[in-house]
Amino acid sequence: MNKLKKSITVRFFSIDVENSFFNELTSNYRANLVNDNNTRIIGIRNKKHLVKTSPSSFHLGIEVYPVTVVRERNTWQTKATNDGKISSIEVNQGIIGDPYFFFIVPQLKLVIGFTSGPSVSLKSVGTSLLELFSNSRSKKIKLELIPKEKEFSKLIEITDYSSLYFKIGSSSLSDVSDDAPQLIKDLSNAPYLESNMQLALDLALGEHEESGISKENIIEIVNYLSNHDDCTVLKVKGRNSDGSTVHLDFGNAFVNFKTEISTRHKYIDEKIAHSVLEDALSYFSSKNTNNLN
């Protein structure tokens, strides 16, 4: 069998939570390793998730907690063979879905991870994962992409938005995550989408309420699309408090690590995934990113 090449993009998220959480994380993580197979299947937002923990290890003197998650994908409905037989997929004591690979790095208040499934779901799966290791369900845990440039802070300073422009392949809208902005959900349900969609929103100054898109909505949309590999163009135009025109391009605004692997499988195994995440952590450390809390 010939080797297949797979492109991988690793994302970096800062963990925003009370400091006591990290002590809970350590004790609960180690407790989970006591299980015979280090795994459990749980339900999150009506989808099954298999969560598998591996023993912690040290990379560059930093302790990391490796976790693999397989998230059930409801679009897998039938199996078809070349003899024309179409049948249901038989699954015994397991699930069929997309794999997610994470390193939790308590020392840096950092989560790094990647998936071969929809990239926009990486943040929501990572957040749900951290909640499993918390003793309090009322303790709010937030993951935030780490900005590579200063554009994101300038986005918040805009007081009047005149346009939001992005380009995205419609195929990536077929399975949007539960925490997607309402605009993205509406687009995913639109009947007129073709193989590739180009959308421009022109918002007249001072008419945000009539457009139905508020400042908070725009920030939410930019947050979401900036984490999407299929979003090739993402631009915002507006004015700041002193009336100056601001043009922002978020096509490459957040820290990420891109690489390519060769494998004989149609999936990425954990050994390769952990090696990729180690390389990503080395890359992150070499950049001396200072914008973590």
mmCIF file of C-alpha atoms in Angstrom:
data_model
loop_
_atom_site.group_PDB
_atom_site.id
_atom_site.type_symbol
_atom_site.label_atom_id
_atom_site.label_comp_id
_atom_site.label_asym_id
_atom_site.label_seq_id
_atom_site.Cartn_x
_atom_site.Cartn_y
_atom_site.Cartn_z
ATOM 1 C CA MET A 1 0.000 0.000 0.000
ATOM 2 C CA ASN A 2 1.342 3.421 -0.953
ATOM 3 C CA LYS A 3 1.856 5.983 1.764
ATOM 4 C CA LEU A 4 -0.670 8.764 2.034
ATOM 5 C CA LYS A 5 0.331 12.350 2.754
ATOM 6 C CA LYS A 6 -1.749 14.226 5.290
ATOM 7 C CA SER A 7 -1.491 17.929 6.094
ATOM 8 C CA ILE A 8 -1.848 18.832 9.766
ATOM 9 C CA THR A 9 -2.477 22.175 11.450
ATOM 10 C CA VAL A 10 -1.914 22.267 15.215
ATOM 11 C CA ARG A 11 -3.762 25.001 17.144
ATOM 12 C CA PHE A 12 -2.680 26.649 20.396
ATOM 13 C CA PHE A 13 -5.185 27.688 23.065
ATOM 14 C CA SER A 14 -4.652 29.525 26.334
ATOM 15 C CA ILE A 15 -6.684 28.217 29.296
ATOM 16 C CA ASP A 16 -8.695 30.858 31.141
ATOM 17 C CA VAL A 17 -9.814 29.358 34.464
ATOM 18 C CA GLU A 18 -9.289 29.662 38.211
ATOM 19 C CA ASN A 19 -5.819 28.530 39.294
ATOM 20 C CA SER A 20 -7.293 25.848 41.583
ATOM 21 C CA PHE A 21 -8.411 23.995 38.455
ATOM 22 C CA PHE A 22 -4.879 22.891 37.624
ATOM 23 C CA ASN A 23 -4.511 21.003 40.924
ATOM 24 C CA GLU A 24 -7.827 19.285 40.201
ATOM 25 C CA LEU A 25 -6.649 18.500 36.686
ATOM 26 C CA THR A 26 -3.521 16.733 37.926
ATOM 27 C CA SER A 27 -5.292 14.580 40.531
ATOM 28 C CA ASN A 28 -8.266 13.709 38.310
ATOM 29 C CA TYR A 29 -6.066 12.931 35.333
ATOM 30 C CA ARG A 30 -3.942 10.519 37.352
ATOM 31 C CA ALA A 31 -7.048 8.928 38.818
ATOM 32 C CA ASN A 32 -8.325 8.255 35.295
ATOM 33 C CA LEU A 33 -5.094 6.413 34.471
ATOM 34 C CA VAL A 34 -5.947 3.845 37.148
ATOM 35 C CA ASN A 35 -8.677 2.486 34.859
ATOM 36 C CA ASP A 36 -7.657 -0.705 33.058
ATOM 37 C CA ASN A 37 -7.836 0.821 29.574
ATOM 38 C CA ASN A 38 -7.602 4.535 30.472
ATOM 39 C CA THR A 39 -10.743 5.230 28.469
ATOM 40 C CA ARG A 40 -14.370 6.111 28.912
ATOM 41 C CA ILE A 41 -17.264 6.981 26.623
ATOM 42 C CA ILE A 42 -19.332 10.023 27.566
ATOM 43 C CA GLY A 43 -22.101 12.053 25.984
ATOM 44 C CA ILE A 44 -21.529 15.724 25.159
ATOM 45 C CA ARG A 45 -24.259 17.700 23.356
ATOM 46 C CA ASN A 46 -26.017 14.547 22.134
ATOM 47 C CA LYS A 47 -22.845 13.031 20.665
ATOM 48 C CA LYS A 48 -20.753 10.208 22.069
ATOM 49 C CA HIS A 49 -17.101 10.949 22.812
ATOM 50 C CA LEU A 50 -14.455 8.343 23.595
ATOM 51 C CA VAL A 51 -11.812 9.915 25.829
ATOM 52 C CA LYS A 52 -8.458 8.155 26.229
ATOM 53 C CA THR A 53 -5.715 9.426 28.531
ATOM 54 C CA SER A 54 -2.050 8.421 28.286
ATOM 55 C CA PRO A 55 0.617 8.688 31.010
ATOM 56 C CA SER A 56 2.095 12.167 31.295
ATOM 57 C CA SER A 57 5.557 12.762 29.897
ATOM 58 C CA PHE A 58 8.136 15.536 29.802
ATOM 59 C CA HIS A 59 9.120 17.449 26.689
ATOM 60 C CA LEU A 60 11.701 20.238 26.922
ATOM 61 C CA GLY A 61 11.392 19.887 30.690
ATOM 62 C CA ILE A 62 7.663 20.621 30.535
ATOM 63 C CA GLU A 63 5.109 18.045 31.697
ATOM 64 C CA VAL A 64 2.373 17.307 29.158
ATOM 65 C CA TYR A 65 -0.839 15.315 29.502
ATOM 66 C CA PRO A 66 -1.727 13.529 26.229
ATOM 67 C CA VAL A 67 -5.422 12.931 25.521
ATOM 68 C CA THR A 68 -7.096 11.408 22.472
ATOM 69 C CA VAL A 69 -10.781 12.012 21.801
ATOM 70 C CA VAL A 70 -12.940 10.348 19.155
ATOM 71 C CA ARG A 71 -16.100 12.360 18.536
ATOM 72 C CA GLU A 72 -19.083 10.576 17.061
ATOM 73 C CA ARG A 73 -20.017 11.787 13.597
ATOM 74 C CA ASN A 74 -23.659 11.323 12.734
ATOM 75 C CA THR A 75 -23.079 11.701 8.993
ATOM 76 C CA TRP A 76 -21.655 8.176 8.849
ATOM 77 C CA GLN A 77 -24.872 6.294 8.072
ATOM 78 C CA THR A 78 -24.266 3.564 5.510
ATOM 79 C CA LYS A 79 -21.630 1.239 4.129
ATOM 80 C CA ALA A 80 -21.471 0.587 0.367
ATOM 81 C CA THR A 81 -19.372 -2.116 -1.346
ATOM 82 C CA ASN A 82 -18.390 -2.490 -5.010
ATOM 83 C CA ASP A 83 -20.927 -5.287 -5.526
ATOM 84 C CA GLY A 84 -23.692 -2.724 -5.034
ATOM 85 C CA LYS A 85 -24.625 -3.779 -1.505
ATOM 86 C CA ILE A 86 -25.658 -0.921 0.778
ATOM 87 C CA SER A 87 -26.035 -1.625 4.479
ATOM 88 C CA SER A 88 -25.857 0.023 7.871
ATOM 89 C CA ILE A 89 -22.549 0.322 9.697
ATOM 90 C CA GLU A 90 -22.334 -2.255 12.457
ATOM 91 C CA VAL A 91 -20.587 -0.967 15.546
ATOM 92 C CA ASN A 92 -20.221 -3.109 18.645
ATOM 93 C CA GLN A 93 -19.155 -1.341 21.852
ATOM 94 C CA GLY A 94 -17.590 1.543 20.006
ATOM 95 C CA ILE A 95 -18.256 4.625 17.914
ATOM 96 C CA ILE A 96 -17.348 5.893 14.451
ATOM 97 C CA GLY A 97 -16.147 9.453 14.246
ATOM 98 C CA ASP A 98 -13.319 11.964 14.028
ATOM 99 C CA PRO A 99 -10.130 11.769 16.119
ATOM 100 C CA TYR A 100 -8.816 14.709 18.156
ATOM 101 C CA PHE A 101 -5.331 14.743 19.655
ATOM 102 C CA PHE A 102 -4.409 17.054 22.538
ATOM 103 C CA PHE A 103 -1.549 17.935 24.852
ATOM 104 C CA ILE A 104 -2.683 19.657 28.036
ATOM 105 C CA VAL A 105 0.235 21.719 29.399
ATOM 106 C CA PRO A 106 -0.668 22.957 32.925
ATOM 107 C CA GLN A 107 2.674 24.706 33.450
ATOM 108 C CA LEU A 108 1.949 27.044 30.528
ATOM 109 C CA LYS A 109 -1.861 27.111 30.972
ATOM 110 C CA LEU A 110 -1.957 25.827 27.435
ATOM 111 C CA VAL A 111 -3.776 23.262 25.291
ATOM 112 C CA ILE A 112 -2.426 22.290 21.886
ATOM 113 C CA GLY A 113 -4.243 19.988 19.521
ATOM 114 C CA PHE A 114 -5.344 19.014 16.042
ATOM 115 C CA THR A 115 -7.981 16.938 14.304
ATOM 116 C CA SER A 116 -8.573 15.339 10.935
ATOM 117 C CA GLY A 117 -12.246 16.255 11.358
ATOM 118 C CA PRO A 118 -13.851 19.722 11.204
ATOM 119 C CA SER A 119 -11.210 22.104 12.556
ATOM 120 C CA VAL A 120 -13.746 24.540 13.967
ATOM 121 C CA SER A 121 -14.878 21.924 16.509
ATOM 122 C CA LEU A 122 -11.396 21.676 18.053
ATOM 123 C CA LYS A 123 -12.057 24.446 20.576
ATOM 124 C CA SER A 124 -15.406 23.074 21.766
ATOM 125 C CA VAL A 125 -14.068 19.513 22.102
ATOM 126 C CA GLY A 126 -11.007 20.796 23.990
ATOM 127 C CA THR A 127 -13.185 22.822 26.365
ATOM 128 C CA SER A 128 -15.447 19.843 27.084
ATOM 129 C CA LEU A 129 -12.350 17.729 27.661
ATOM 130 C CA LEU A 130 -11.004 20.094 30.330
ATOM 131 C CA GLU A 131 -14.394 20.167 32.052
ATOM 132 C CA LEU A 132 -14.066 16.416 32.641
ATOM 133 C CA PHE A 133 -11.098 17.032 34.923
ATOM 134 C CA SER A 134 -12.785 19.752 36.983
ATOM 135 C CA ASN A 135 -14.430 19.063 40.338
ATOM 136 C CA SER A 136 -16.956 21.845 39.844
ATOM 137 C CA ARG A 137 -19.406 22.025 36.940
ATOM 138 C CA SER A 138 -20.038 25.686 37.803
ATOM 139 C CA LYS A 139 -16.391 26.598 37.263
ATOM 140 C CA LYS A 140 -16.209 28.277 33.872
ATOM 141 C CA ILE A 141 -13.378 27.157 31.589
ATOM 142 C CA LYS A 142 -12.531 29.120 28.448
ATOM 143 C CA LEU A 143 -10.100 28.308 25.674
ATOM 144 C CA GLU A 144 -8.848 31.173 23.534
ATOM 145 C CA LEU A 145 -6.742 31.020 20.398
ATOM 146 C CA ILE A 146 -3.401 32.733 20.895
ATOM 147 C CA PRO A 147 -3.008 35.759 18.583
ATOM 148 C CA LYS A 148 0.109 35.916 16.440
ATOM 149 C CA GLU A 149 -0.385 39.548 15.547
ATOM 150 C CA LYS A 150 -1.978 42.617 17.082
ATOM 151 C CA GLU A 151 -4.947 42.755 14.696
ATOM 152 C CA PHE A 152 -7.304 41.029 17.089
ATOM 153 C CA SER A 153 -6.912 43.698 19.760
ATOM 154 C CA LYS A 154 -7.587 46.333 17.083
ATOM 155 C CA LEU A 155 -10.832 44.538 16.199
ATOM 156 C CA ILE A 156 -12.198 45.227 19.678
ATOM 157 C CA GLU A 157 -11.248 48.918 19.357
ATOM 158 C CA ILE A 158 -13.476 49.419 16.300
ATOM 159 C CA THR A 159 -16.614 51.331 17.230
ATOM 160 C CA ASP A 160 -18.354 51.326 13.813
ATOM 161 C CA TYR A 161 -18.092 48.429 11.397
ATOM 162 C CA SER A 162 -18.661 49.042 7.681
ATOM 163 C CA SER A 163 -17.971 45.577 6.243
ATOM 164 C CA LEU A 164 -17.160 41.989 7.035
ATOM 165 C CA TYR A 165 -15.879 39.861 4.162
ATOM 166 C CA PHE A 166 -14.982 36.205 4.149
ATOM 167 C CA LYS A 167 -14.621 33.343 1.694
ATOM 168 C CA ILE A 168 -15.209 29.756 2.681
ATOM 169 C CA GLY A 169 -15.897 26.433 0.968
ATOM 170 C CA SER A 170 -19.522 25.382 1.405
ATOM 171 C CA SER A 171 -18.503 21.759 2.047
ATOM 172 C CA SER A 172 -17.023 22.858 5.386
ATOM 173 C CA LEU A 173 -20.449 24.131 6.436
ATOM 174 C CA SER A 174 -22.044 20.697 6.265
ATOM 175 C CA ASP A 175 -21.201 19.837 9.880
ATOM 176 C CA VAL A 176 -20.871 22.999 11.957
ATOM 177 C CA SER A 177 -20.278 22.776 15.703
ATOM 178 C CA ASP A 178 -22.936 23.504 18.298
ATOM 179 C CA ASP A 179 -21.197 26.686 19.428
ATOM 180 C CA ALA A 180 -21.039 28.190 15.916
ATOM 181 C CA PRO A 181 -22.327 31.772 15.492
ATOM 182 C CA GLN A 182 -25.926 32.000 14.338
ATOM 183 C CA LEU A 183 -24.853 33.437 10.962
ATOM 184 C CA ILE A 184 -22.751 30.321 10.265
ATOM 185 C CA LYS A 185 -25.609 28.040 11.302
ATOM 186 C CA ASP A 186 -27.947 29.915 8.972
ATOM 187 C CA LEU A 187 -25.481 29.550 6.099
ATOM 188 C CA SER A 188 -25.108 25.815 6.743
ATOM 189 C CA ASN A 189 -28.870 25.448 6.250
ATOM 190 C CA ALA A 190 -29.044 27.595 3.105
ATOM 191 C CA PRO A 191 -30.347 25.604 0.092
ATOM 192 C CA TYR A 192 -28.479 27.612 -2.560
ATOM 193 C CA LEU A 193 -24.863 26.900 -1.594
ATOM 194 C CA GLU A 194 -22.614 25.674 -4.396
ATOM 195 C CA SER A 195 -19.191 24.016 -4.263
ATOM 196 C CA ASN A 196 -17.522 27.209 -3.082
ATOM 197 C CA MET A 197 -19.190 30.217 -1.535
ATOM 198 C CA GLN A 198 -18.117 33.838 -1.390
ATOM 199 C CA LEU A 199 -19.985 36.138 0.961
ATOM 200 C CA ALA A 200 -19.596 39.870 1.628
ATOM 201 C CA LEU A 201 -21.565 41.673 4.311
ATOM 202 C CA ASP A 202 -21.803 45.456 3.989
ATOM 203 C CA LEU A 203 -23.000 47.071 7.180
ATOM 204 C CA ALA A 204 -23.994 50.756 6.997
ATOM 205 C CA LEU A 205 -22.441 52.813 9.790
ATOM 206 C CA GLY A 206 -24.781 53.283 12.735
ATOM 207 C CA GLU A 207 -27.279 50.692 11.475
ATOM 208 C CA HIS A 208 -26.042 47.602 13.319
ATOM 209 C CA GLU A 209 -29.436 46.902 14.827
ATOM 210 C CA GLU A 210 -31.114 46.958 11.388
ATOM 211 C CA SER A 211 -28.499 44.604 9.963
ATOM 212 C CA GLY A 212 -29.058 42.205 12.862
ATOM 213 C CA ILE A 213 -25.307 41.887 13.409
ATOM 214 C CA SER A 214 -23.880 43.535 16.514
ATOM 215 C CA LYS A 215 -20.277 44.250 17.480
ATOM 216 C CA GLU A 216 -20.349 41.139 19.668
ATOM 217 C CA ASN A 217 -21.638 39.091 16.712
ATOM 218 C CA ILE A 218 -18.766 40.266 14.499
ATOM 219 C CA ILE A 219 -16.163 39.417 17.125
ATOM 220 C CA GLU A 220 -17.792 35.991 17.554
ATOM 221 C CA ILE A 221 -17.790 35.364 13.786
ATOM 222 C CA VAL A 222 -14.130 36.412 13.400
ATOM 223 C CA ASN A 223 -13.200 34.201 16.359
ATOM 224 C CA TYR A 224 -14.944 31.250 14.744
ATOM 225 C CA LEU A 225 -13.708 31.673 11.185
ATOM 226 C CA SER A 226 -10.122 32.435 12.215
ATOM 227 C CA ASN A 227 -9.989 28.864 13.522
ATOM 228 C CA HIS A 228 -11.196 27.408 10.229
ATOM 229 C CA ASP A 229 -8.692 26.059 7.692
ATOM 230 C CA ASP A 230 -11.243 26.387 4.885
ATOM 231 C CA CYS A 231 -11.720 30.116 5.466
ATOM 232 C CA THR A 232 -9.265 31.558 2.935
ATOM 233 C CA VAL A 233 -10.228 35.235 3.250
ATOM 234 C CA LEU A 234 -11.379 37.062 6.380
ATOM 235 C CA LYS A 235 -11.357 40.868 6.436
ATOM 236 C CA VAL A 236 -13.033 43.546 8.542
ATOM 237 C CA LYS A 237 -13.328 47.260 7.832
ATOM 238 C CA GLY A 238 -14.524 50.020 10.164
ATOM 239 C CA ARG A 239 -13.630 53.121 12.137
ATOM 240 C CA ASN A 240 -12.146 53.493 15.594
ATOM 241 C CA SER A 241 -13.079 56.039 18.270
ATOM 242 C CA ASP A 242 -11.066 58.882 16.686
ATOM 243 C CA GLY A 243 -12.720 58.333 13.298
ATOM 244 C CA SER A 244 -9.740 56.714 11.591
ATOM 245 C CA THR A 245 -10.496 53.987 9.030
ATOM 246 C CA VAL A 246 -9.260 50.532 10.056
ATOM 247 C CA HIS A 247 -8.653 47.611 7.670
ATOM 248 C CA LEU A 248 -7.959 44.250 9.336
ATOM 249 C CA ASP A 249 -6.979 40.975 7.693
ATOM 250 C CA PHE A 250 -7.410 37.847 9.830
ATOM 251 C CA GLY A 251 -6.337 35.307 7.251
ATOM 252 C CA ASN A 252 -3.368 34.290 9.409
ATOM 253 C CA ALA A 253 -3.883 35.977 12.750
ATOM 254 C CA PHE A 254 -3.317 33.163 15.260
ATOM 255 C CA VAL A 255 -0.362 31.004 16.243
ATOM 256 C CA ASN A 256 -0.410 27.604 14.552
ATOM 257 C CA PHE A 257 2.007 24.878 13.527
ATOM 258 C CA LYS A 258 1.694 23.281 10.086
ATOM 259 C CA THR A 259 3.336 20.043 9.037
ATOM 260 C CA GLU A 260 2.810 17.068 6.756
ATOM 261 C CA ILE A 261 3.088 13.367 7.549
ATOM 262 C CA SER A 262 3.189 10.180 5.491
ATOM 263 C CA THR A 263 1.202 7.162 6.636
ATOM 264 C CA ARG A 264 -0.026 3.871 5.223
ATOM 265 C CA HIS A 265 -3.290 4.233 7.142
ATOM 266 C CA LYS A 266 -6.345 6.359 6.414
ATOM 267 C CA TYR A 267 -6.157 7.582 9.983
ATOM 268 C CA ILE A 268 -3.408 9.093 12.152
ATOM 269 C CA ASP A 269 -2.263 6.814 14.962
ATOM 270 C CA GLU A 270 -1.483 8.108 18.437
ATOM 271 C CA LYS A 271 2.284 7.576 18.221
ATOM 272 C CA ILE A 272 2.530 9.829 15.172
ATOM 273 C CA ALA A 273 0.076 12.309 16.690
ATOM 274 C CA HIS A 274 2.136 12.646 19.881
ATOM 275 C CA SER A 275 5.286 13.193 17.812
ATOM 276 C CA VAL A 276 3.537 15.982 15.880
ATOM 277 C CA LEU A 277 2.365 17.608 19.128
ATOM 278 C CA GLU A 278 5.899 17.441 20.558
ATOM 279 C CA ASP A 279 7.206 19.229 17.454
ATOM 280 C CA ALA A 280 4.436 21.805 17.840
ATOM 281 C CA LEU A 281 5.351 22.424 21.476
ATOM 282 C CA SER A 282 9.001 22.862 20.479
ATOM 283 C CA TYR A 283 7.925 25.390 17.844
ATOM 284 C CA PHE A 284 5.769 27.248 20.349
ATOM 285 C CA SER A 285 8.575 27.385 22.930
ATOM 286 C CA SER A 286 11.067 28.656 20.345
ATOM 287 C CA LYS A 287 8.793 31.571 19.525
ATOM 288 C CA ASN A 288 8.801 32.692 23.196
ATOM 289 C CA THR A 289 5.161 33.710 23.013
ATOM 290 C CA ASN A 290 4.504 36.135 25.883
ATOM 291 C CA ASN A 291 0.785 36.682 25.609
ATOM 292 C CA LEU A 292 -0.307 33.836 27.870
ATOM 293 C CA ASN A 293 -1.702 34.726 31.303
#
